[in-house]
mmCIF file of C-alpha atoms in Angstrom:
data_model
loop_
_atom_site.group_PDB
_atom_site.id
_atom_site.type_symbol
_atom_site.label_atom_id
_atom_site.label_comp_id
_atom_site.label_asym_id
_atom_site.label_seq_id
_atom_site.Cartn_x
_atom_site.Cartn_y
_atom_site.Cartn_z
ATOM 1 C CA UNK V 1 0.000 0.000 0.000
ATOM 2 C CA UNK V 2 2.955 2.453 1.012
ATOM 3 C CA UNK V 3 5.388 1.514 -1.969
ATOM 4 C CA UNK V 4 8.744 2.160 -0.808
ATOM 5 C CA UNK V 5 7.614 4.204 2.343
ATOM 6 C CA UNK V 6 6.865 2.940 5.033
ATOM 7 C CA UNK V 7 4.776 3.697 8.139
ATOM 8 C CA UNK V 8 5.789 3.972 11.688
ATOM 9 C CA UNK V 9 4.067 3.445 15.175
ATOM 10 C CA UNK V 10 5.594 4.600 18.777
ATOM 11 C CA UNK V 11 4.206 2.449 21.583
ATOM 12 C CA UNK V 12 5.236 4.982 23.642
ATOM 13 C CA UNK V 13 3.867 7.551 22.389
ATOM 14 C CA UNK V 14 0.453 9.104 23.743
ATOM 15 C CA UNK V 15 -0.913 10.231 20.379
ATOM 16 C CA UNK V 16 -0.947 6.594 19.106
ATOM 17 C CA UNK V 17 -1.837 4.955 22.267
ATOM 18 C CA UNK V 18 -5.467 4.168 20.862
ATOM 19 C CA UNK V 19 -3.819 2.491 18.116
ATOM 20 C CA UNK V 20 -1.096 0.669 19.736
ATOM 21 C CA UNK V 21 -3.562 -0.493 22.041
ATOM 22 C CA UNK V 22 -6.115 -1.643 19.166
ATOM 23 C CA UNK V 23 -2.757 -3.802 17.570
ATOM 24 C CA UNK V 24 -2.052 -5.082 20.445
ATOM 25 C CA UNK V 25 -5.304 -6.534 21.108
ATOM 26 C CA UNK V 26 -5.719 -7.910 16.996
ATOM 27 C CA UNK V 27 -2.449 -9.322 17.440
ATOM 28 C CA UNK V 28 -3.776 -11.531 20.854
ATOM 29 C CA UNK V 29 -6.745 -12.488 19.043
ATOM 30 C CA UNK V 30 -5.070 -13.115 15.557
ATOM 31 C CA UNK V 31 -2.825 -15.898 17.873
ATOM 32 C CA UNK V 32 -6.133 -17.128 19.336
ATOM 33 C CA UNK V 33 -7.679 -17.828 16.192
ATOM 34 C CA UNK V 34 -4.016 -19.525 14.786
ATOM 35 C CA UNK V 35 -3.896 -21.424 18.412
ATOM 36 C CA UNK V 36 -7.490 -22.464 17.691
ATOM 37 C CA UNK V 37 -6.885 -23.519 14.006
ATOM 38 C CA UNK V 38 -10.297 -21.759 13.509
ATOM 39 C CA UNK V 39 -11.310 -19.264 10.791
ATOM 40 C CA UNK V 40 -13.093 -16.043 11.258
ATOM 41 C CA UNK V 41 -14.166 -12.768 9.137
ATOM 42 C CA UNK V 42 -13.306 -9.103 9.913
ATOM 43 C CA UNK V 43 -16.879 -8.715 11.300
ATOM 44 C CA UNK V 44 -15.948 -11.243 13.572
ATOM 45 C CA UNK V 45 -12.895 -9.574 14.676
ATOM 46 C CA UNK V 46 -14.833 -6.400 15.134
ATOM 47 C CA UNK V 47 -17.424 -7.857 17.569
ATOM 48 C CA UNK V 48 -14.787 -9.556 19.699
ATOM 49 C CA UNK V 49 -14.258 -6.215 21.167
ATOM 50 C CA UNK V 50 -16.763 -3.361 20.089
ATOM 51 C CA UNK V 51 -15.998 -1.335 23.005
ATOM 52 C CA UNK V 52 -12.103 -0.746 21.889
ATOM 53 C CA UNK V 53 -12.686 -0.931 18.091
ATOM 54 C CA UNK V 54 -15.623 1.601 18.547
ATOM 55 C CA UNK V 55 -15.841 1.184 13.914
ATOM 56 C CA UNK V 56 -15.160 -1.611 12.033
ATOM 57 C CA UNK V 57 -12.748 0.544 10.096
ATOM 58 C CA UNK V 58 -10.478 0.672 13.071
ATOM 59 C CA UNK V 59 -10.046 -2.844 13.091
ATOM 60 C CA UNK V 60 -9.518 -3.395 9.351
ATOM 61 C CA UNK V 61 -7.196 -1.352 9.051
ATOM 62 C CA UNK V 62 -4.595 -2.435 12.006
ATOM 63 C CA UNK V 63 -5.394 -5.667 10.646
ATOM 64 C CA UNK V 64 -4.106 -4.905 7.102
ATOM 65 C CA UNK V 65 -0.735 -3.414 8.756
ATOM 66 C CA UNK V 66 -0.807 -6.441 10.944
ATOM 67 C CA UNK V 67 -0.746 -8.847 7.521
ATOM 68 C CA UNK V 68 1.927 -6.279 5.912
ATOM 69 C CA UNK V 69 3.965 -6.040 9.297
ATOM 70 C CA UNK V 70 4.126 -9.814 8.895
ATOM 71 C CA UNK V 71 4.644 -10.329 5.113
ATOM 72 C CA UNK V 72 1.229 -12.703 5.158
ATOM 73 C CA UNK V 73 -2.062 -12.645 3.434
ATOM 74 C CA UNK V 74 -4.684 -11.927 5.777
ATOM 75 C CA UNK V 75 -6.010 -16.017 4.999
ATOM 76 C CA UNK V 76 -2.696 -16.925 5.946
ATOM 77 C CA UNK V 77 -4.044 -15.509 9.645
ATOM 78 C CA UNK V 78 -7.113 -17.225 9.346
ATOM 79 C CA UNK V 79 -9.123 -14.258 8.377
ATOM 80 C CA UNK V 80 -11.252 -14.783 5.846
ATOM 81 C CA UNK V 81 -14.580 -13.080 3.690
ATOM 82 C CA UNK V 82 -18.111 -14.090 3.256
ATOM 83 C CA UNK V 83 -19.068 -16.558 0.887
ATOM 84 C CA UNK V 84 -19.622 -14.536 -2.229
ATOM 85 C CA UNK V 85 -17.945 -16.186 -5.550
ATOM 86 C CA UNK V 86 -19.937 -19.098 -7.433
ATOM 87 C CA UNK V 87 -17.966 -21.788 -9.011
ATOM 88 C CA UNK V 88 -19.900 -24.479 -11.685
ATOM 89 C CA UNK V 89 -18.725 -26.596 -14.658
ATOM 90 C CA UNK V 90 -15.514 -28.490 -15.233
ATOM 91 C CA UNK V 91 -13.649 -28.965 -12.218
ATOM 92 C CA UNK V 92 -13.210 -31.370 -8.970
ATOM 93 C CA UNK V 93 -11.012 -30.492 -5.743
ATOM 94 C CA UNK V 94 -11.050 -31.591 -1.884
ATOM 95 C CA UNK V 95 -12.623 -29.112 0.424
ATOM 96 C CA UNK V 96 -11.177 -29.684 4.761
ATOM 97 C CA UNK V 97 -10.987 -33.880 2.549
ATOM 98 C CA UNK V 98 -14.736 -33.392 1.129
ATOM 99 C CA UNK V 99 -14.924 -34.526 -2.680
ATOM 100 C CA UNK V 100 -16.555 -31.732 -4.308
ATOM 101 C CA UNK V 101 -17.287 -32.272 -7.823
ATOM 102 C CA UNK V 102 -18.982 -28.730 -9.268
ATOM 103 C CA UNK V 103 -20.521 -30.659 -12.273
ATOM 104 C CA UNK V 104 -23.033 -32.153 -10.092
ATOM 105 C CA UNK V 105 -23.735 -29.110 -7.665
ATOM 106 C CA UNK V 106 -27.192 -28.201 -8.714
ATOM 107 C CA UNK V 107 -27.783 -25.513 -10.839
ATOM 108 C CA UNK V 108 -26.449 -23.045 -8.730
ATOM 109 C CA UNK V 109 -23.373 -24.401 -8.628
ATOM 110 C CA UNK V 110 -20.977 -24.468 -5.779
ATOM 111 C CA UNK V 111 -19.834 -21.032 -3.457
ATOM 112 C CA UNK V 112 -16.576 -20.761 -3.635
ATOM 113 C CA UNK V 113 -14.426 -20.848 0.069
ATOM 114 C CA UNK V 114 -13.563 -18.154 1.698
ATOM 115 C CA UNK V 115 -10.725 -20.422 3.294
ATOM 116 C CA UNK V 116 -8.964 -21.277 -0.231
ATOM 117 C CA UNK V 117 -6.018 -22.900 1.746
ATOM 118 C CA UNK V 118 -8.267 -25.949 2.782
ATOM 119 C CA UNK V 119 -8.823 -27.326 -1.334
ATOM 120 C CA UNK V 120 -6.699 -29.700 -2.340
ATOM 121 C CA UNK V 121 -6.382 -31.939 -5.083
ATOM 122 C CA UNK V 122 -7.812 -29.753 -8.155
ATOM 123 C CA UNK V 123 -8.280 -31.901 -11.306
ATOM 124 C CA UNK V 124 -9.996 -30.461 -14.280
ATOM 125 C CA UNK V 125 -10.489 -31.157 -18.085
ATOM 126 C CA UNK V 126 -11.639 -27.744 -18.847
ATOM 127 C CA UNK V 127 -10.043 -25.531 -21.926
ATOM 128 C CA UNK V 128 -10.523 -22.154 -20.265
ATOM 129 C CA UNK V 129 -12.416 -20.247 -17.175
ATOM 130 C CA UNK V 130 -15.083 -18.383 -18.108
ATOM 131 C CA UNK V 131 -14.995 -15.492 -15.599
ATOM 132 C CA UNK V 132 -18.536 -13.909 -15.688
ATOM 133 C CA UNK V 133 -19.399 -9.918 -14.090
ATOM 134 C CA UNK V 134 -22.964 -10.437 -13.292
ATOM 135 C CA UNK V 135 -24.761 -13.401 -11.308
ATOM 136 C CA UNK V 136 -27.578 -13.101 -14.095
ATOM 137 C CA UNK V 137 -25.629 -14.105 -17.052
ATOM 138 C CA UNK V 138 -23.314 -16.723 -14.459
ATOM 139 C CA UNK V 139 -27.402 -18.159 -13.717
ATOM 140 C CA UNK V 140 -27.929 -18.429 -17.550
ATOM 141 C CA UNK V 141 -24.621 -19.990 -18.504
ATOM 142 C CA UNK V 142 -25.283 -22.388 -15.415
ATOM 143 C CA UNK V 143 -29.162 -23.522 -15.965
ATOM 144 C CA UNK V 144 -27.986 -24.381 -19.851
ATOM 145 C CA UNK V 145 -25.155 -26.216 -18.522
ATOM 146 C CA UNK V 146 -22.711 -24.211 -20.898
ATOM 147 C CA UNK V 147 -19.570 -26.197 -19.670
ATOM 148 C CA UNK V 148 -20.984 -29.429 -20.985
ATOM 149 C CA UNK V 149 -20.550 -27.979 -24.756
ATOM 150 C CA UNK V 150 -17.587 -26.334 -24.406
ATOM 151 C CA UNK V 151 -15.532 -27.874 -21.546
ATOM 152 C CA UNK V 152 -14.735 -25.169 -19.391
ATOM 153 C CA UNK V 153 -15.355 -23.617 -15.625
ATOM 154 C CA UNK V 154 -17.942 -20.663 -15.021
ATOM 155 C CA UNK V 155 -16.883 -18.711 -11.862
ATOM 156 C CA UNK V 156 -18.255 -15.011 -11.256
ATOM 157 C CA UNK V 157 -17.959 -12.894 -7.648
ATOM 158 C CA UNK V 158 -21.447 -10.777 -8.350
ATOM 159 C CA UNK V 159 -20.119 -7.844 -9.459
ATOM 160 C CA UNK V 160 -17.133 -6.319 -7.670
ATOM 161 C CA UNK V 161 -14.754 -9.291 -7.077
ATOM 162 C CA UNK V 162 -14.197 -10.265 -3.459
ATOM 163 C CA UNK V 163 -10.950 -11.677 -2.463
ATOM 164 C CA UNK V 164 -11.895 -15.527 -2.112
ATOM 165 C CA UNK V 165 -12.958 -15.367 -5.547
ATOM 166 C CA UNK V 166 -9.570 -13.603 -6.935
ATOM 167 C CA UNK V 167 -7.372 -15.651 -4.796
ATOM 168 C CA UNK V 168 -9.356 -18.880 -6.080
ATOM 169 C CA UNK V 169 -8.890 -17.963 -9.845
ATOM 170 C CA UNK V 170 -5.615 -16.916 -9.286
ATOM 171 C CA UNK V 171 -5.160 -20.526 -8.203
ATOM 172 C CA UNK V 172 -6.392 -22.534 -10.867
ATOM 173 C CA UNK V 173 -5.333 -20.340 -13.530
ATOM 174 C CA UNK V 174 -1.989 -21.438 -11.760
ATOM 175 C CA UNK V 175 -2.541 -25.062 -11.165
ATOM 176 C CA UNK V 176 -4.592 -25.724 -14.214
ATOM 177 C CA UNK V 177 -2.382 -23.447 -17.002
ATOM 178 C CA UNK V 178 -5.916 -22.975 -18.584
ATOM 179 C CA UNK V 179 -6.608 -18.842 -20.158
ATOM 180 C CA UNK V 180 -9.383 -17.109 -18.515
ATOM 181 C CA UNK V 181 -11.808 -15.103 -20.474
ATOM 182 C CA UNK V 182 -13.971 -12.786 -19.017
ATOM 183 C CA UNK V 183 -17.861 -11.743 -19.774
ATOM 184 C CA UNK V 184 -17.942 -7.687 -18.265
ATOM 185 C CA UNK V 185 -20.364 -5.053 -19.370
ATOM 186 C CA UNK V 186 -19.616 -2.861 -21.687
ATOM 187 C CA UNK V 187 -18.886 -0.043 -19.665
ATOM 188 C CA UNK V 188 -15.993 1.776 -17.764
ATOM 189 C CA UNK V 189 -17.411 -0.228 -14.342
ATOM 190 C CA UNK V 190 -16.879 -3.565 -16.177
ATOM 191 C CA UNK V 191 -13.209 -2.739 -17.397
ATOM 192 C CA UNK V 192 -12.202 -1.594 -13.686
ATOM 193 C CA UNK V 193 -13.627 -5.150 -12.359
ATOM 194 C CA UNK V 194 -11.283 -6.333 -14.859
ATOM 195 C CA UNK V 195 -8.163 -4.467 -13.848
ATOM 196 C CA UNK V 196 -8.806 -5.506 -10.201
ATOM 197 C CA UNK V 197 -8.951 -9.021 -10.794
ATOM 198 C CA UNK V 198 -5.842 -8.670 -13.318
ATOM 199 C CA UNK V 199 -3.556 -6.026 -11.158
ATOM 200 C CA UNK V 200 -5.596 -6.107 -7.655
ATOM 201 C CA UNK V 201 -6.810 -3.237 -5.678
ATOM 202 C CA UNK V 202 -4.694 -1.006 -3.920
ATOM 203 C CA UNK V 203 -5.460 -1.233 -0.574
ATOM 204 C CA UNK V 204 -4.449 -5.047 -0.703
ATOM 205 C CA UNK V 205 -1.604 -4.480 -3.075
ATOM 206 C CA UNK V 206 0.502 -6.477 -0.116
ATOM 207 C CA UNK V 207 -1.035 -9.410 -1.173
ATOM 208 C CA UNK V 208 -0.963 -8.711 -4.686
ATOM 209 C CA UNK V 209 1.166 -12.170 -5.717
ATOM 210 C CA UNK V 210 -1.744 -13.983 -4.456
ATOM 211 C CA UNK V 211 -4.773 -12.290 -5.971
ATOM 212 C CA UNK V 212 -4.259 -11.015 -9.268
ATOM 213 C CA UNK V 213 -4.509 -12.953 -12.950
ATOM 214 C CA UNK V 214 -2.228 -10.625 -14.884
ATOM 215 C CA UNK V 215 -3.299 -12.454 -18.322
ATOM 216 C CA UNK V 216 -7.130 -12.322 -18.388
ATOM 217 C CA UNK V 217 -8.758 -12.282 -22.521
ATOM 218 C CA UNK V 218 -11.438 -9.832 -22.637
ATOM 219 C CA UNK V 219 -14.192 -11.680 -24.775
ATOM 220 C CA UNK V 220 -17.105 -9.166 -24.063
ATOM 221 C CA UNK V 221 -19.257 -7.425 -24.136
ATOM 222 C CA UNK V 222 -17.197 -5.161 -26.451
ATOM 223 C CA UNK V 223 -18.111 -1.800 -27.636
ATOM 224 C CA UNK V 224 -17.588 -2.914 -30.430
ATOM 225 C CA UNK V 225 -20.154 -5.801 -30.465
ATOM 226 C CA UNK V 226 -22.992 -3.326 -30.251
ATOM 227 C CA UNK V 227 -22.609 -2.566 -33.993
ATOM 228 C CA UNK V 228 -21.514 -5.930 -34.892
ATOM 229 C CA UNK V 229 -24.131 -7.941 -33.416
ATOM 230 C CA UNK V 230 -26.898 -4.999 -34.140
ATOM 231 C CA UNK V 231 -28.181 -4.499 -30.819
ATOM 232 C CA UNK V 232 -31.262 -2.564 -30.480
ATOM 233 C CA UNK V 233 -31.187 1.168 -29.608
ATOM 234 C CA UNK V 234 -33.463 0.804 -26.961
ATOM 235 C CA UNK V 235 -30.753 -1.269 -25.272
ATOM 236 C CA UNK V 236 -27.757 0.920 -26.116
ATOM 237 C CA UNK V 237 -27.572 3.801 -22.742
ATOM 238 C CA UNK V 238 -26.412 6.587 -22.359
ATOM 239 C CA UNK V 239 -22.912 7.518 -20.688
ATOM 240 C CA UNK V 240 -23.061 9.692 -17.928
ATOM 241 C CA UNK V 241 -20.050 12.650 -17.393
ATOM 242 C CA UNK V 242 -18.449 10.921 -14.787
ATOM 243 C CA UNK V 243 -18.649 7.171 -17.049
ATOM 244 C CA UNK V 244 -16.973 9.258 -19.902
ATOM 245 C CA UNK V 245 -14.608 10.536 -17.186
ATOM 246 C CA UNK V 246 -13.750 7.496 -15.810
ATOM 247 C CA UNK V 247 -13.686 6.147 -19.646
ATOM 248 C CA UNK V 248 -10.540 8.524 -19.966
ATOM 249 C CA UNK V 249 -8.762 7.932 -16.909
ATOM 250 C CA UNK V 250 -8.642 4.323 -17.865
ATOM 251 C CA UNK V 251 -6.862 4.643 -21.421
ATOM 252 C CA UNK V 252 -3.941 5.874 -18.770
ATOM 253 C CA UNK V 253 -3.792 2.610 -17.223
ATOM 254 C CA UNK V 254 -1.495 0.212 -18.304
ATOM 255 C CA UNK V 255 -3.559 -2.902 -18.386
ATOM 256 C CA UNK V 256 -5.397 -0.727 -21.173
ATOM 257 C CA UNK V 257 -2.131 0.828 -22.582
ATOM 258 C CA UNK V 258 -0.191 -2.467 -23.013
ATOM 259 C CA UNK V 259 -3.349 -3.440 -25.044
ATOM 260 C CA UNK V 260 -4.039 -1.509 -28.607
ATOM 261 C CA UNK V 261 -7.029 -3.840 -29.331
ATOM 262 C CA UNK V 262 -8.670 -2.603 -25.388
ATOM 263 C CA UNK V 263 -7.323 0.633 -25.932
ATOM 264 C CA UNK V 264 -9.101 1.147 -29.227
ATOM 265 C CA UNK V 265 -12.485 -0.781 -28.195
ATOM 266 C CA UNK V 266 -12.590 2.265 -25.140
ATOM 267 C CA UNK V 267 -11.993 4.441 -27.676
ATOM 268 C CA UNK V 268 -15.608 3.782 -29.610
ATOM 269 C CA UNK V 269 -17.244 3.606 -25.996
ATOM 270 C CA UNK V 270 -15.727 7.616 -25.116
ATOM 271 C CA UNK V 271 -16.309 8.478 -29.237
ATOM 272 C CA UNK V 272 -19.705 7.111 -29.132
ATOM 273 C CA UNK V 273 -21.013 8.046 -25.576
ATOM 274 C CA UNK V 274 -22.669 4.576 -25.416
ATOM 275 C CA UNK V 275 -22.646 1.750 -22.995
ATOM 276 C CA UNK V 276 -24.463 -1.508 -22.982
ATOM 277 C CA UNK V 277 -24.708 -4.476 -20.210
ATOM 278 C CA UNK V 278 -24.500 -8.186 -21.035
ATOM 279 C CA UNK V 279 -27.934 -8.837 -20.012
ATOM 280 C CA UNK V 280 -29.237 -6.267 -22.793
ATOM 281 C CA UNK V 281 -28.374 -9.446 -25.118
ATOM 282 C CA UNK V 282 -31.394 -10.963 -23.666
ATOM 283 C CA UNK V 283 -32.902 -9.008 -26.648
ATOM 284 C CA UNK V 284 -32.523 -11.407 -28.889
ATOM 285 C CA UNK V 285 -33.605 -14.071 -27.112
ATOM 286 C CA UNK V 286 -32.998 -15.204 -23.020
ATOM 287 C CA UNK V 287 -30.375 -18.202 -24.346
ATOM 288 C CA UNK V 288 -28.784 -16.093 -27.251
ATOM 289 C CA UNK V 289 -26.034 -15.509 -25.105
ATOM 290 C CA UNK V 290 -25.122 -19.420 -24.256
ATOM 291 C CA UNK V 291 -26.739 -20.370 -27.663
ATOM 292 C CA UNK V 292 -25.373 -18.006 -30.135
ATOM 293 C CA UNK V 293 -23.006 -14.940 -28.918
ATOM 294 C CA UNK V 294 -20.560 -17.158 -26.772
ATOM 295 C CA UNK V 295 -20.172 -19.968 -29.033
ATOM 296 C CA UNK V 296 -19.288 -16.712 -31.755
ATOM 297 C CA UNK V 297 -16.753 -15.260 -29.778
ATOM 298 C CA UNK V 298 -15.383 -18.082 -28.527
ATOM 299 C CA UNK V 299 -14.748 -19.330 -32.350
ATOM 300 C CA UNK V 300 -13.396 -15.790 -33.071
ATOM 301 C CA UNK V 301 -10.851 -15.988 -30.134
ATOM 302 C CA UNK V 302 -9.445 -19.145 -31.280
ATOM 303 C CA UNK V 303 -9.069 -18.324 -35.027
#
């Protein structure tokens, strides 16, 4: 988070007393936890001592110097999110030495861990991980039991990606040596859900070796693909001044920059003023997305 700088705190010092004390009391209950070989979330932490904490942000935040202080992740200390991430198709794995096989998990699929370092054993025969932005088109891709035509696994976080979810793609892009291609709106909001998952967020850039998936193929929704694949005016909106602004500032970043194909596909989305989500592909038809657009870009990618 600091770079090269870093940050100091005096004990002794009665400015920072509040603080020391609120480290000193997250470290005692961080080597509870470890003692215990339990895991807990940050609410949990919080609630341990409300009194001394007094905000949740209090807590977070020693806890994040605690994990940097260390040179851990935060699950190394056993302190984990919510269940968030979904997880369906192609792939098998041992969760605390339960078989878990996420062909045959309903159609919901499977949540994904908040305690990654308990699954073992990953074995897939998927191609590729389809990493999905919104639970909707993840539902749709799930129900028609996409990964059975094209062998792959469908994983999204429902919306902005939580850290389970990144630190479990991270894995199995890592284990399996599969490409990930990712299903975002076609907006400046679905690009930066891309760049965290690919470069991580900056307030957990400590853990950054762990959570990012630096080489991540963005298959759509394109600006482009409004044109190409004629979608309806009706379902073509509007930018708003600060999506055009945010448009901009993202043709700076280098996960853009490093890309001329990105960098020209945010170009039509400032030019044009336009924006589109997946689900406006529903227009043609609610399984036109599993039926026909996938299957299209999916041919086009491997051309």
């Amino acid at each position: 988070v600091l770079g090269d700088k870093r940050g100091t705190r005096t004990f002794l010092n009665v400015k920072e007393s509040r603080k020391a004390a609120i480290t000193t009391r997250v470290l005692q209950l961080l080597h509870t936890v470890l003692l215990k070989k339990i895991h807990i979330t940050k609410r949990d932490l919080f609630y341990t001592d409300v009194k001394l904490f007094v905000d949740q942000s209090d807590s977070d935040g020693v806890l994040d110097d605690v994990a940097t202080m260390i040179g851990c992740t935060r699950s190394n200390l056993h302190v984990v999110a919510s269940d968030k991430g979904l997880v369906v198709g192609r792939i098998q794995f041992r969760e605390d030495g339960d078989y878990i096989d996420c062909t045959k998990m309903g159609v919901g699929g499977k949540a994904i861990p908040p305690y990654i370092d308990k699954i073992e054993d990953i074995t897939s025969d998927a191609e590729f991980v389809l990493l999905v932005e919104k639970e909707a088109a993840y539902m749709r891709l799930a129900e028609d039991r996409f990964y059975h035509r094209y062998p792959c696994i469908v994983i999204t976080a429902k919306g902005q990606p939580d850290v389970a979810t990144r630190m479990f793609l991270s894995r199995l892009t890592s284990e399996l040596q599969i490409p990930v291609l990712c299903l975002v709106d076609a907006d400046p909001y679905g690009l930066k859900i891309l760049s965290v998952y690919m470069s991580g967020s900056k307030n957990m850039s400590y853990d950054s070796a762990s959570l990012t998936t630096p080489d991540i193929k963005w298959l759509g929704l394109r600006p482009s693909d409004l044109d190409k694949y004629d979608l309806p005016e009706q379902c073509r909106l509007d930018m708003t001044e600060n999506d055009i602004k945010t448009g901009k500032e993202l043709l700076k970043e280098d996960f853009i920059a490093k890309n001329p194909e990105w960098t020209k596909e945010l170009e039509i989305m400032v030019k044009t003023k336009k924006k589109a989500e997946i689900q406006a592909l529903s227009s043609f038809g609610f399984q036109y997305i599993t039926e026909e657009y996938l299957p299209r870009k999916i041919k086009d990618d491997n051309a």
